[in-house]
Backbone as numpy.savetxt, mean C-alpha at the origin, in Angstrom:
# Nx Ny Nz CAx CAy CAz Cx Cy Cz
-29.76 -50.17 20.29 -29.15 -49.32 21.61 -27.40 -49.24 21.60
-26.85 -50.49 21.28 -25.55 -50.63 21.27 -24.96 -49.52 20.12
-25.74 -49.69 18.84 -24.95 -48.71 17.79 -25.16 -47.70 18.08
-26.23 -46.91 18.68 -26.50 -45.78 18.76 -25.10 -44.68 20.02
-24.86 -46.17 20.91 -24.02 -45.60 21.99 -22.51 -45.80 21.25
-22.22 -46.14 20.39 -20.78 -46.73 19.83 -20.24 -44.91 19.26
-21.10 -44.24 18.57 -20.37 -42.81 18.11 -20.21 -42.26 19.38
-21.08 -42.25 20.26 -21.24 -41.30 21.74 -19.75 -42.01 22.35
-19.56 -43.05 22.47 -18.13 -43.56 22.85 -17.13 -43.71 22.40
-16.88 -43.34 20.98 -15.41 -42.65 20.06 -15.55 -41.18 20.41
-16.63 -40.31 20.44 -16.77 -39.08 20.99 -15.89 -38.65 22.16
-16.35 -39.77 23.34 -15.75 -39.48 24.75 -14.12 -39.55 24.63
-14.02 -40.94 23.78 -12.30 -41.35 23.82 -11.70 -40.13 23.23
-12.04 -39.36 21.79 -11.49 -38.49 21.26 -11.42 -37.46 22.36
-12.38 -37.09 22.89 -12.13 -35.79 24.00 -11.17 -36.21 25.37
-11.14 -37.39 25.76 -10.09 -37.61 26.63 -9.06 -37.40 25.86
-8.64 -38.06 24.78 -7.64 -37.74 24.10 -6.88 -36.51 23.78
-7.93 -35.72 23.52 -7.63 -34.55 23.30 -6.82 -33.52 24.52
-7.89 -34.16 25.42 -7.35 -33.21 26.81 -6.36 -33.66 27.55
-5.91 -35.01 27.07 -4.75 -35.58 27.40 -3.34 -34.66 26.92
-3.73 -34.67 25.75 -2.87 -33.86 24.85 -2.65 -32.44 24.78
-3.69 -31.59 25.11 -3.90 -30.50 24.83 -3.63 -29.52 26.17
-3.89 -30.28 27.18 -4.40 -29.50 28.21 -2.81 -29.65 29.06
-1.83 -30.25 28.89 -0.65 -30.53 29.18 0.51 -30.27 28.35
1.32 -29.07 28.29 2.08 -28.93 26.90 3.53 -29.32 27.32
3.99 -30.31 27.10 5.34 -30.84 27.51 6.39 -30.71 26.46
7.42 -30.42 26.68 8.30 -30.69 25.71 9.69 -31.62 26.38
10.59 -31.95 25.20 12.06 -32.71 25.71 12.70 -31.98 26.88
12.48 -30.57 27.13 13.22 -29.44 27.94 12.89 -30.10 29.79
11.42 -30.12 29.92 10.51 -29.96 30.64 10.40 -31.74 31.38
10.78 -32.37 30.50 10.30 -33.84 31.03 12.07 -34.29 31.28
11.89 -35.34 32.05 12.95 -35.81 32.38 13.21 -37.24 31.70
13.84 -36.89 30.92 14.20 -38.06 29.87 15.43 -39.23 30.11
15.58 -39.71 31.27 16.75 -40.47 31.52 17.06 -41.76 30.88
16.41 -42.65 30.21 16.45 -43.65 29.78 15.83 -43.73 28.48
16.23 -45.14 27.68 15.54 -44.97 26.05 14.26 -44.98 25.93
13.66 -45.41 27.12 12.10 -45.66 27.11 11.36 -44.35 27.53
12.41 -43.69 27.87 11.68 -42.27 28.01 11.49 -41.40 27.11
12.49 -41.49 26.41 12.82 -40.96 24.67 11.60 -41.50 23.81
11.39 -42.83 24.24 10.60 -43.32 23.33 9.07 -43.11 23.17
8.76 -43.24 24.86 7.17 -42.53 25.02 7.20 -40.83 24.85
8.22 -40.35 25.00 8.08 -38.72 24.62 7.51 -38.72 23.26
8.28 -39.47 21.98 8.49 -39.13 20.79 7.25 -39.71 20.28
6.52 -40.99 20.96 5.35 -41.42 20.63 4.29 -40.44 20.73
4.20 -39.81 22.01 3.29 -38.73 22.52 3.44 -37.48 21.84
4.46 -37.08 21.00 4.21 -36.33 19.78 4.04 -36.13 18.67
4.13 -37.64 18.67 3.58 -38.25 17.16 2.29 -38.34 17.23
1.44 -38.73 18.21 0.25 -38.86 18.70 -0.61 -37.22 18.77
0.02 -36.61 18.96 -0.39 -35.21 18.88 -0.51 -34.71 17.77
0.38 -34.74 16.90 0.76 -34.36 15.67 -0.12 -34.91 14.75
-0.56 -36.34 14.64 -1.80 -36.91 14.12 -3.20 -36.32 14.34
-3.20 -35.97 15.63 -4.77 -35.56 16.22 -5.11 -34.21 15.46
-3.97 -33.34 15.47 -3.76 -32.12 14.83 -4.18 -32.13 13.22
-3.63 -33.06 12.66 -3.56 -33.20 11.12 -4.98 -33.73 10.98
-6.02 -34.56 11.78 -6.83 -35.16 11.50 -8.06 -34.02 11.61
-7.91 -33.43 12.70 -8.94 -32.37 12.90 -8.64 -30.83 12.25
-7.46 -30.86 11.57 -7.07 -29.56 11.11 -8.29 -29.29 9.67
-8.78 -29.95 8.94 -9.21 -30.15 7.78 -10.60 -29.85 8.52
-11.10 -29.97 9.16 -12.36 -29.52 9.40 -12.63 -27.82 10.35
-11.47 -27.11 10.01 -11.82 -25.66 10.82 -11.13 -24.75 9.68
-11.05 -23.64 9.79 -11.06 -22.65 8.68 -9.60 -22.63 8.41
-9.29 -22.12 7.04 -7.36 -22.15 6.56 -7.13 -20.96 6.68
-7.90 -19.96 7.02 -7.50 -18.28 7.41 -6.53 -18.14 8.39
-5.81 -17.43 7.79 -4.58 -17.20 9.36 -4.62 -15.72 8.91
-3.57 -15.04 9.80 -3.31 -13.47 9.68 -2.69 -13.31 8.43
-1.99 -14.15 8.02 -1.17 -13.92 6.67 -1.89 -14.09 5.56
-3.02 -14.61 5.55 -3.65 -14.63 4.51 -5.34 -14.02 4.36
-5.33 -13.17 5.27 -6.71 -12.48 5.49 -6.26 -11.01 5.33
-7.09 -10.18 5.23 -7.19 -8.62 5.06 -7.16 -8.43 6.54
-6.12 -7.39 6.98 -6.16 -6.68 8.23 -6.15 -5.37 7.66
-6.54 -4.39 8.70 -7.00 -3.16 8.69 -5.55 -2.44 8.36
-4.34 -2.84 8.71 -2.84 -2.30 8.25 -2.51 -2.68 7.37
-3.01 -3.30 6.33 -2.48 -3.86 5.27 -2.16 -2.56 4.41
-3.34 -1.96 3.94 -3.09 -0.66 3.17 -1.90 0.37 3.22
-1.41 0.51 4.71 -0.22 0.96 5.08 0.88 0.28 4.65
1.09 -0.87 5.15 2.14 -1.52 5.39 2.34 -2.67 4.28
1.00 -3.37 3.39 1.15 -4.04 2.19 0.36 -3.73 1.51
0.72 -2.34 0.56 -0.14 -1.78 -0.50 -0.47 -2.92 -1.62
-1.74 -2.49 -2.21 -2.09 -3.20 -3.58 -1.30 -2.91 -4.56
-0.76 -3.74 -5.32 -0.31 -3.00 -6.93 -1.19 -3.02 -7.45
-0.80 -1.75 -8.62 -2.12 -1.21 -9.46 -2.81 -2.52 -10.30
-2.10 -2.97 -10.45 -2.81 -4.08 -11.88 -3.82 -5.11 -10.64
-3.55 -5.08 -9.65 -4.35 -5.72 -8.50 -5.61 -5.15 -7.94
-5.74 -4.00 -8.00 -6.56 -3.02 -7.50 -7.84 -3.27 -7.91
-9.03 -3.39 -7.33 -10.52 -3.82 -7.44 -11.06 -2.74 -6.68
-12.75 -2.76 -7.49 -13.61 -1.80 -6.87 -13.78 -1.92 -5.71
-13.96 -3.30 -5.22 -14.20 -3.91 -3.83 -13.17 -3.13 -2.85
-11.82 -3.37 -3.15 -11.24 -2.83 -2.27 -11.37 -1.12 -2.18
-11.62 -0.44 -3.45 -12.03 1.08 -2.91 -13.14 0.99 -1.81
-14.03 -0.07 -2.43 -15.51 0.25 -1.39 -15.35 0.13 0.18
-14.47 -0.82 0.32 -14.18 -1.48 1.79 -13.41 -0.38 2.19
-12.78 0.52 1.49 -11.77 1.56 2.06 -12.69 2.93 2.52
-13.73 3.00 1.79 -14.80 4.09 1.78 -14.30 5.16 1.11
-13.90 4.86 0.00 -13.65 5.81 -1.00 -15.02 6.33 -1.97
-15.70 5.73 -1.67 -17.40 6.19 -2.21 -18.12 7.18 -1.88
-17.87 7.45 -0.55 -18.34 8.15 0.38 -18.26 9.84 0.26
-18.86 10.63 -0.42 -18.72 12.18 -0.63 -19.09 12.98 0.48
-19.36 14.17 0.31 -20.09 14.94 1.26 -21.48 15.11 0.88
-22.48 15.99 1.99 -23.30 16.18 1.67 -24.08 16.74 0.47
-24.94 16.61 0.17 -25.33 16.62 -1.59 -25.52 18.41 -1.85
-25.56 18.91 -0.69 -25.83 20.54 -0.71 -24.53 21.13 -1.26
-23.38 20.10 -0.55 -22.06 20.78 -1.18 -21.56 20.31 -2.72
-22.32 19.61 -2.83 -21.77 19.09 -4.27 -21.02 20.05 -5.49
-19.87 20.04 -5.67 -19.25 20.94 -6.72 -20.03 20.71 -7.91
-20.43 21.71 -8.83 -21.04 21.41 -9.93 -20.33 20.75 -10.91
-18.84 21.02 -11.12 -17.87 20.22 -11.85 -17.67 18.94 -11.55
-18.04 18.49 -10.25 -17.81 16.74 -9.99 -18.98 16.24 -10.46
-19.81 16.52 -10.79 -21.17 16.07 -11.36 -20.51 14.72 -12.14
-19.94 14.76 -12.80 -19.33 13.46 -13.96 -18.65 12.25 -12.90
-18.22 12.68 -12.08 -17.98 11.66 -10.95 -18.75 11.35 -9.91
-20.06 11.73 -10.01 -20.78 11.32 -8.99 -22.00 10.04 -9.48
-22.35 9.31 -8.70 -22.94 8.37 -9.17 -24.41 8.50 -8.47
-24.96 9.34 -7.39 -25.96 9.52 -6.83 -25.94 10.20 -5.56
-27.10 9.96 -5.04 -27.04 10.48 -3.74 -27.81 9.66 -2.99
-27.70 9.31 -1.38 -28.18 8.40 -0.56 -28.01 9.06 0.63
-29.38 9.13 1.40 -29.68 9.67 2.44 -28.61 10.93 2.50
-28.95 12.02 1.77 -28.34 13.14 1.47 -26.72 13.43 1.29
-26.32 12.11 1.19 -24.62 12.14 1.11 -24.53 11.70 -0.62
-23.85 12.20 -1.06 -23.47 12.14 -2.66 -22.48 10.87 -2.65
-22.62 9.64 -3.35 -21.86 8.86 -3.54 -21.20 8.62 -4.76
-19.72 8.67 -4.83 -18.74 8.78 -6.03 -18.83 7.51 -6.68
-18.95 7.76 -7.91 -18.68 6.36 -8.94 -17.42 6.04 -8.58
-17.41 4.56 -8.33 -15.69 4.22 -8.38 -15.57 3.26 -9.33
-16.42 3.25 -10.53 -16.14 2.66 -11.89 -15.49 4.09 -12.50
-15.39 5.46 -12.03 -14.62 6.55 -12.59 -13.25 6.72 -11.78
-13.69 6.37 -10.54 -12.03 6.29 -9.89 -11.14 5.18 -10.32
-11.44 3.98 -10.14 -10.38 3.17 -10.61 -9.84 3.55 -11.82
-10.21 4.01 -12.86 -9.18 4.42 -14.31 -8.52 5.41 -13.84
-8.84 6.32 -13.19 -8.16 7.68 -12.87 -7.22 7.07 -12.03
-7.07 6.35 -11.00 -6.10 5.90 -10.15 -5.05 5.42 -11.19
-5.80 4.22 -11.81 -4.86 3.79 -12.63 -3.66 4.50 -13.87
-4.70 5.74 -14.06 -4.04 6.82 -15.10 -2.89 7.40 -13.92
-3.24 7.71 -12.77 -1.75 8.15 -12.08 -0.88 7.57 -11.71
-1.26 6.05 -11.56 -0.24 5.00 -11.34 0.72 5.09 -12.50
0.42 5.10 -13.44 1.18 5.29 -15.10 2.12 6.36 -14.99
1.18 7.37 -14.39 2.21 8.54 -14.58 3.38 8.70 -13.49
3.11 8.30 -12.36 4.08 8.18 -11.36 5.16 6.73 -11.66
4.82 5.97 -12.18 5.78 4.97 -12.83 6.36 5.54 -13.78
6.37 6.26 -15.03 6.84 6.95 -15.69 7.96 7.99 -15.30
7.36 8.72 -14.39 8.10 9.75 -13.75 9.16 8.75 -13.13
9.01 7.89 -12.35 9.89 7.80 -11.30 11.09 6.60 -12.66
10.65 6.01 -13.42 11.39 5.42 -14.44 12.48 6.36 -15.18
12.15 7.89 -15.09 13.16 8.71 -15.53 13.94 9.28 -14.92
13.73 8.90 -13.59 14.85 9.54 -12.45 14.29 10.56 -11.95
12.91 10.84 -12.26 12.09 11.77 -11.38 11.78 11.56 -9.86
11.63 13.25 -9.45 11.29 12.79 -7.86 10.08 13.37 -7.81
9.51 12.33 -6.71 8.02 12.67 -6.40 7.88 13.01 -4.88
7.07 13.77 -4.81 6.79 14.20 -3.52 5.34 14.06 -2.85
5.14 13.48 -1.97 3.91 12.86 -1.56 3.41 14.35 -0.05
2.02 14.81 -0.47 2.11 15.97 0.25 0.64 15.36 1.11
0.89 15.37 2.64 -0.89 15.05 3.29 -0.37 15.91 4.61
-0.72 16.98 4.81 -0.59 17.74 5.95 -1.69 17.44 6.84
-2.43 16.61 7.48 -3.24 16.13 8.71 -2.38 15.48 9.11
-2.79 15.15 10.67 -2.06 14.35 11.41 -1.77 12.85 11.09
-3.33 12.62 10.68 -3.44 11.08 10.31 -2.98 10.63 9.18
-2.55 11.73 8.33 -1.66 11.60 6.96 -0.23 11.27 6.73
0.46 11.95 8.18 1.87 11.90 8.15 2.38 10.34 8.12
1.65 9.49 8.91 2.69 7.87 8.32 2.48 7.57 7.16
1.58 7.91 6.22 1.12 7.34 5.22 2.24 8.11 4.11
2.27 9.35 4.13 3.30 10.14 3.11 4.59 9.57 3.31
5.02 9.51 4.78 6.29 8.89 5.00 6.71 7.66 4.59
5.45 6.39 4.58 5.87 5.03 4.18 5.53 5.40 2.68
4.91 6.31 2.05 4.73 6.27 0.76 6.39 6.67 0.18
6.84 7.41 0.36 8.39 7.94 0.55 9.40 7.13 0.33
9.24 6.29 1.51 10.25 5.64 1.97 10.22 4.32 0.94
9.01 4.12 0.40 8.69 2.81 -0.58 9.25 3.21 -2.03
9.22 4.70 -2.28 9.87 4.97 -3.55 11.39 4.72 -3.25
12.01 5.36 -2.60 13.42 5.11 -2.45 13.97 6.68 -2.17
14.97 7.09 -2.96 15.84 8.16 -3.08 14.93 9.43 -3.62
14.29 8.76 -4.66 13.19 9.62 -5.52 11.91 10.08 -4.75
11.44 9.53 -3.85 10.42 10.06 -3.07 10.66 11.20 -1.87
10.06 11.91 -1.74 10.00 12.93 -0.49 8.77 12.97 -0.13
8.64 13.60 1.14 7.04 13.57 1.66 6.94 15.29 2.41
5.80 15.71 2.96 5.81 16.87 3.28 4.54 16.46 4.46
4.59 16.22 5.49 3.59 15.65 6.54 3.21 17.12 7.36
4.09 17.94 7.42 3.59 19.44 8.29 2.75 20.50 7.08
2.93 21.49 7.77 2.45 22.34 6.87 3.62 23.20 5.90
2.65 23.23 4.54 3.46 23.60 3.72 3.81 25.05 3.74
4.73 25.50 3.66 5.60 26.77 3.64 5.50 27.53 2.54
4.60 28.46 2.32 4.30 29.28 1.13 5.93 29.88 0.92
5.88 29.79 -0.91 7.20 29.85 -1.06 8.20 29.13 -1.18
7.92 27.76 -0.86 8.82 26.60 -0.88 9.27 26.65 -2.48
8.55 26.51 -3.35 9.04 26.31 -4.80 8.95 27.67 -5.45
8.39 28.88 -5.29 8.15 29.96 -5.83 9.55 30.78 -5.58
9.80 30.73 -3.98 10.72 31.65 -3.67 12.03 30.50 -2.95
12.42 29.74 -3.89 13.28 28.67 -3.29 14.80 29.39 -2.96
15.09 30.42 -3.69 16.42 30.91 -3.45 16.42 31.51 -2.11
15.19 31.93 -1.38 15.27 32.41 -0.32 15.30 31.01 1.16
14.49 30.06 0.38 14.58 29.13 1.29 15.64 28.32 1.62
16.32 27.71 0.56 17.38 26.93 0.21 18.87 27.57 -0.09
18.78 28.84 -0.48 19.91 29.43 -1.03 20.30 29.44 -2.54
21.02 30.48 -2.94 21.43 30.24 -4.15 22.14 29.20 -4.78
23.15 28.74 -3.98 23.77 27.62 -4.31 23.06 26.47 -4.82
22.27 26.31 -3.45 21.39 24.82 -3.49 20.25 24.87 -4.66
19.70 26.15 -4.80 18.79 26.15 -5.49 19.18 25.84 -6.89
20.51 26.01 -7.39 20.97 25.91 -8.67 21.59 24.85 -9.19
22.39 24.45 -7.96 22.84 22.96 -8.05 22.28 21.83 -8.09
20.97 21.73 -6.96 20.15 20.50 -6.24 18.77 20.83 -7.10
17.81 19.50 -6.94 16.90 19.42 -7.68 15.64 19.81 -6.65
15.57 21.11 -6.51 14.69 21.80 -5.55 13.17 21.75 -5.96
12.88 21.78 -7.08 11.61 21.45 -7.79 11.57 20.08 -8.09
10.19 19.66 -7.10 10.07 18.42 -7.67 9.59 17.90 -9.14
9.47 16.60 -9.85 8.74 16.33 -10.93 7.15 15.95 -10.86
6.82 15.67 -9.84 5.57 15.10 -9.39 5.20 15.37 -8.01
4.06 16.12 -7.80 3.25 16.36 -6.52 2.12 15.57 -6.60
1.79 14.86 -5.41 0.73 13.86 -4.99 -0.02 14.44 -3.79
-1.33 14.86 -3.71 -1.92 15.62 -2.63 -3.01 14.89 -2.14
-3.10 14.43 -1.24 -3.93 13.69 -0.42 -4.93 14.45 0.28
-4.60 15.47 0.65 -5.79 16.84 1.12 -5.42 17.71 0.10
-6.03 17.92 -1.14 -5.61 19.37 -1.58 -6.26 20.64 -1.07
-7.51 20.67 -0.50 -8.14 21.92 -0.19 -7.27 22.67 0.80
-6.76 21.91 1.61 -5.84 22.78 2.57 -4.32 23.05 2.33
-4.24 22.64 0.98 -2.90 22.84 0.32 -3.03 23.61 -1.03
-4.21 24.58 -1.16 -4.12 25.32 -2.39 -3.06 25.94 -2.82
-2.37 26.76 -1.53 -0.89 27.20 -1.96 0.04 26.70 -2.48
0.14 25.44 -2.48 0.99 24.55 -2.45 0.60 24.13 -4.26
-0.57 23.95 -4.53 -0.97 23.74 -5.88 -0.58 24.93 -7.07
-1.06 25.84 -6.05 -0.43 27.39 -6.78 0.76 27.30 -7.31
1.66 27.13 -6.59 3.16 27.28 -6.59 3.61 25.84 -7.75
3.02 24.96 -7.73 3.52 23.68 -8.48 2.95 24.18 -10.08
1.48 25.02 -10.06 1.55 25.36 -11.51 2.52 26.75 -11.72
2.99 27.21 -11.00 3.77 28.26 -11.58 5.03 27.81 -11.92
5.36 26.51 -11.12 6.84 26.07 -11.69 6.50 24.91 -12.65
5.47 24.58 -13.12 4.89 23.64 -14.57 5.22 22.51 -13.84
5.06 22.03 -12.79 4.89 20.84 -11.85 3.77 19.88 -12.18
3.43 18.92 -12.79 2.19 18.11 -12.41 1.81 17.82 -11.24
0.33 17.66 -10.93 0.08 17.54 -9.60 -1.02 16.22 -9.64
-1.15 15.81 -8.78 -2.08 14.50 -8.70 -2.86 14.81 -7.43
-4.16 14.59 -7.42 -4.79 14.76 -5.89 -6.19 13.70 -5.94
-6.45 13.80 -4.70 -7.71 13.28 -4.34 -8.84 14.22 -3.87
-9.70 14.25 -5.13 -10.70 15.39 -5.08 -12.10 14.25 -4.48
-12.66 15.23 -3.59 -14.08 14.92 -2.88 -15.25 15.70 -3.96
-16.40 15.35 -3.13 -17.75 16.05 -4.47 -17.56 17.24 -3.85
-16.90 18.11 -2.73 -17.42 19.51 -2.89 -15.97 20.16 -3.42
-15.20 19.68 -4.37 -13.82 20.21 -4.64 -13.82 19.80 -6.12
-13.61 20.77 -6.95 -13.56 21.17 -8.15 -12.27 20.35 -8.64
-12.49 19.60 -9.17 -11.65 18.26 -10.10 -10.72 19.01 -10.99
-10.69 20.25 -11.36 -9.77 21.18 -12.00 -8.56 21.86 -11.41
-8.78 21.62 -9.62 -7.67 22.26 -9.33 -6.05 21.38 -9.24
-6.18 20.14 -9.57 -5.21 19.38 -9.92 -5.23 19.06 -11.55
-3.90 18.48 -11.76 -3.91 18.12 -12.91 -4.55 16.67 -13.59
-4.28 15.84 -12.35 -4.57 14.32 -12.78 -5.54 14.15 -11.30
-6.65 14.26 -11.37 -7.69 14.33 -10.39 -7.90 12.75 -10.02
-8.34 12.19 -8.79 -8.77 11.02 -8.32 -9.96 11.36 -7.41
-11.07 11.11 -7.90 -12.44 11.05 -7.31 -12.60 9.98 -6.33
-12.28 10.54 -5.00 -12.04 9.42 -3.75 -12.98 10.57 -2.65
-12.96 9.77 -1.58 -13.13 10.61 -0.29 -11.92 10.98 0.25
-11.69 12.42 0.62 -10.55 12.55 0.87 -10.26 12.92 2.43
-11.36 12.55 3.48 -11.48 12.57 4.59 -11.04 11.27 5.26
-11.18 9.93 4.39 -10.88 8.61 4.76 -9.47 8.37 4.97
-8.76 8.20 6.25 -7.58 7.75 6.21 -7.11 6.36 5.62
-8.29 5.52 5.55 -7.94 4.28 4.95 -8.16 4.30 3.51
-8.72 5.21 2.83 -8.71 5.87 1.38 -7.26 6.32 1.09
-6.79 7.42 1.39 -5.54 7.91 1.44 -4.44 6.87 1.73
-4.41 5.96 2.39 -3.56 5.00 2.56 -3.33 3.88 1.24
-4.69 3.66 0.91 -4.68 2.75 -0.23 -4.36 3.51 -1.07
-4.48 4.91 -1.98 -4.36 5.56 -2.78 -2.95 5.76 -2.86
-2.46 6.16 -1.56 -1.08 6.58 -1.67 -0.11 5.30 -1.88
-0.43 3.96 -1.37 0.44 2.85 -1.29 0.05 2.26 -2.77
-0.90 2.37 -3.44 -0.73 2.02 -5.15 0.32 2.97 -5.91
-0.07 4.17 -5.59 0.70 4.86 -6.42 2.23 4.81 -5.86
2.76 4.56 -4.77 4.00 4.21 -4.17 4.46 3.11 -4.61
3.62 1.97 -5.12 4.40 0.66 -5.48 4.43 0.92 -6.76
3.55 1.71 -7.71 3.84 2.09 -9.17 5.09 3.10 -9.22
5.32 3.94 -8.33 7.06 4.54 -8.32 7.94 3.94 -8.20
7.54 2.62 -7.33 9.02 1.51 -6.83 9.03 0.87 -8.35
7.94 0.48 -8.87 7.96 -0.23 -10.19 9.11 0.30 -11.29
8.28 1.63 -11.23 9.15 2.75 -12.27 11.01 2.97 -11.87
11.22 2.54 -10.61 12.75 2.86 -10.08 13.28 1.48 -10.47
12.69 0.41 -10.31 13.09 -0.91 -10.92 13.23 -1.08 -12.27
12.33 -0.51 -13.16 12.60 -0.33 -14.34 13.66 0.71 -15.05
13.85 1.22 -14.51 15.13 2.62 -14.55 16.19 1.39 -14.25
16.36 0.90 -13.16 17.57 0.01 -12.79 17.92 -0.83 -13.80
16.63 -1.20 -14.31 16.98 -2.59 -15.51 17.49 -1.81 -16.28
17.11 -0.90 -17.12 17.90 -0.16 -18.35 18.93 0.32 -18.37
19.52 0.74 -16.91 20.71 1.18 -16.26 21.64 -0.46 -16.70
21.32 -1.19 -16.29 22.25 -2.41 -16.35 22.28 -3.33 -17.73
21.35 -2.85 -18.50 21.10 -3.23 -20.22 22.05 -2.49 -20.60
22.21 -1.34 -20.46 22.72 -0.31 -20.98 24.62 -0.64 -20.42
24.71 -0.88 -19.36 26.42 -1.16 -18.79 26.56 -2.51 -19.83
25.70 -3.53 -19.79 25.99 -4.79 -20.15 26.38 -4.59 -21.84
25.79 -3.88 -22.55 25.46 -3.46 -23.84 26.99 -2.29 -24.33
27.41 -1.71 -22.97 28.74 -0.99 -23.14 29.75 -1.93 -22.90
29.90 -2.66 -21.79 31.02 -3.72 -21.89 31.22 -4.61 -23.11
29.89 -5.11 -23.71 30.04 -6.20 -25.35 30.83 -5.35 -26.00
29.94 -3.74 -26.15 30.88 -3.16 -27.46 32.54 -2.80 -27.10
32.91 -2.66 -25.98 34.23 -2.47 -25.48 34.87 -3.58 -25.83
34.26 -4.69 -25.62 35.01 -6.11 -25.60 35.41 -6.48 -27.06
34.27 -6.08 -27.81 34.49 -6.32 -29.26 35.30 -5.53 -30.10
35.24 -4.01 -29.46 36.24 -3.06 -30.14 37.80 -3.68 -29.82
37.92 -4.07 -28.61 39.31 -4.55 -28.04 39.48 -5.68 -29.09
38.37 -6.91 -29.38 38.92 -8.12 -29.90 39.36 -7.38 -31.63
38.78 -6.41 -32.32 39.02 -6.00 -33.57 40.44 -5.47 -33.41
40.91 -4.56 -32.38 42.15 -3.87 -32.43 42.93 -4.94 -32.31
43.11 -6.04 -31.42 43.88 -7.21 -31.55 43.99 -7.97 -32.80
């Protein structure tokens, strides 16, 4: 009987100890430390509290806000293209298409099947298409090309803004309505001097909602601008040059895809900066070598 009571006694002692340490939070500024004994007692109390936390921490969860997924991560902490997984696309709802009656015949190669009347998009086709688009964005950015992200829904405006800011001066965004003639009638929009001296036509256009922006896609085709777009099951994948089969009505899917592409664009900008630094170092070394030869 005495042996059975010993664990209970220890538990009660631990509870009294934890109550004493955690219900009254005090520090050196709140206590009156007049003498050396008061300071020593305060230090001992703080050490006992730290020991108690260290002992019981190993029995709890190690998950924190920093090492676990949060809903805002696709917008503020996007995944790199090399780290993108099928589970991330699945969690974002990229596999959900439209009703099977709205299935576009040209989208059949990207459809996995039908469940509850909804077309399920094959994410094993989405992932390589997204990585291919990321390689394209990286290549364009590495050659000092300009990239414009277009998302004209209200929920897509922060997404295109963040994506353009992540790339830097080479990134642009359109969050409002695309004005017809922005590219095909650029002289009227921007003036003859600006249209001739500045790069008004982008080198790549990324559409997060292609269907409401078909006129912008037509203008890109006329100006020979390659296009990347999220195509849903009711859309013909041929409307854009580099389709990404996914759910175009999901904000989280758009944030994930735009974040991956913007990270690829930032990598391309960094590659261009590294090449410029290498060229500058080689030019300085050649100039120094010529100076030594002249001397």
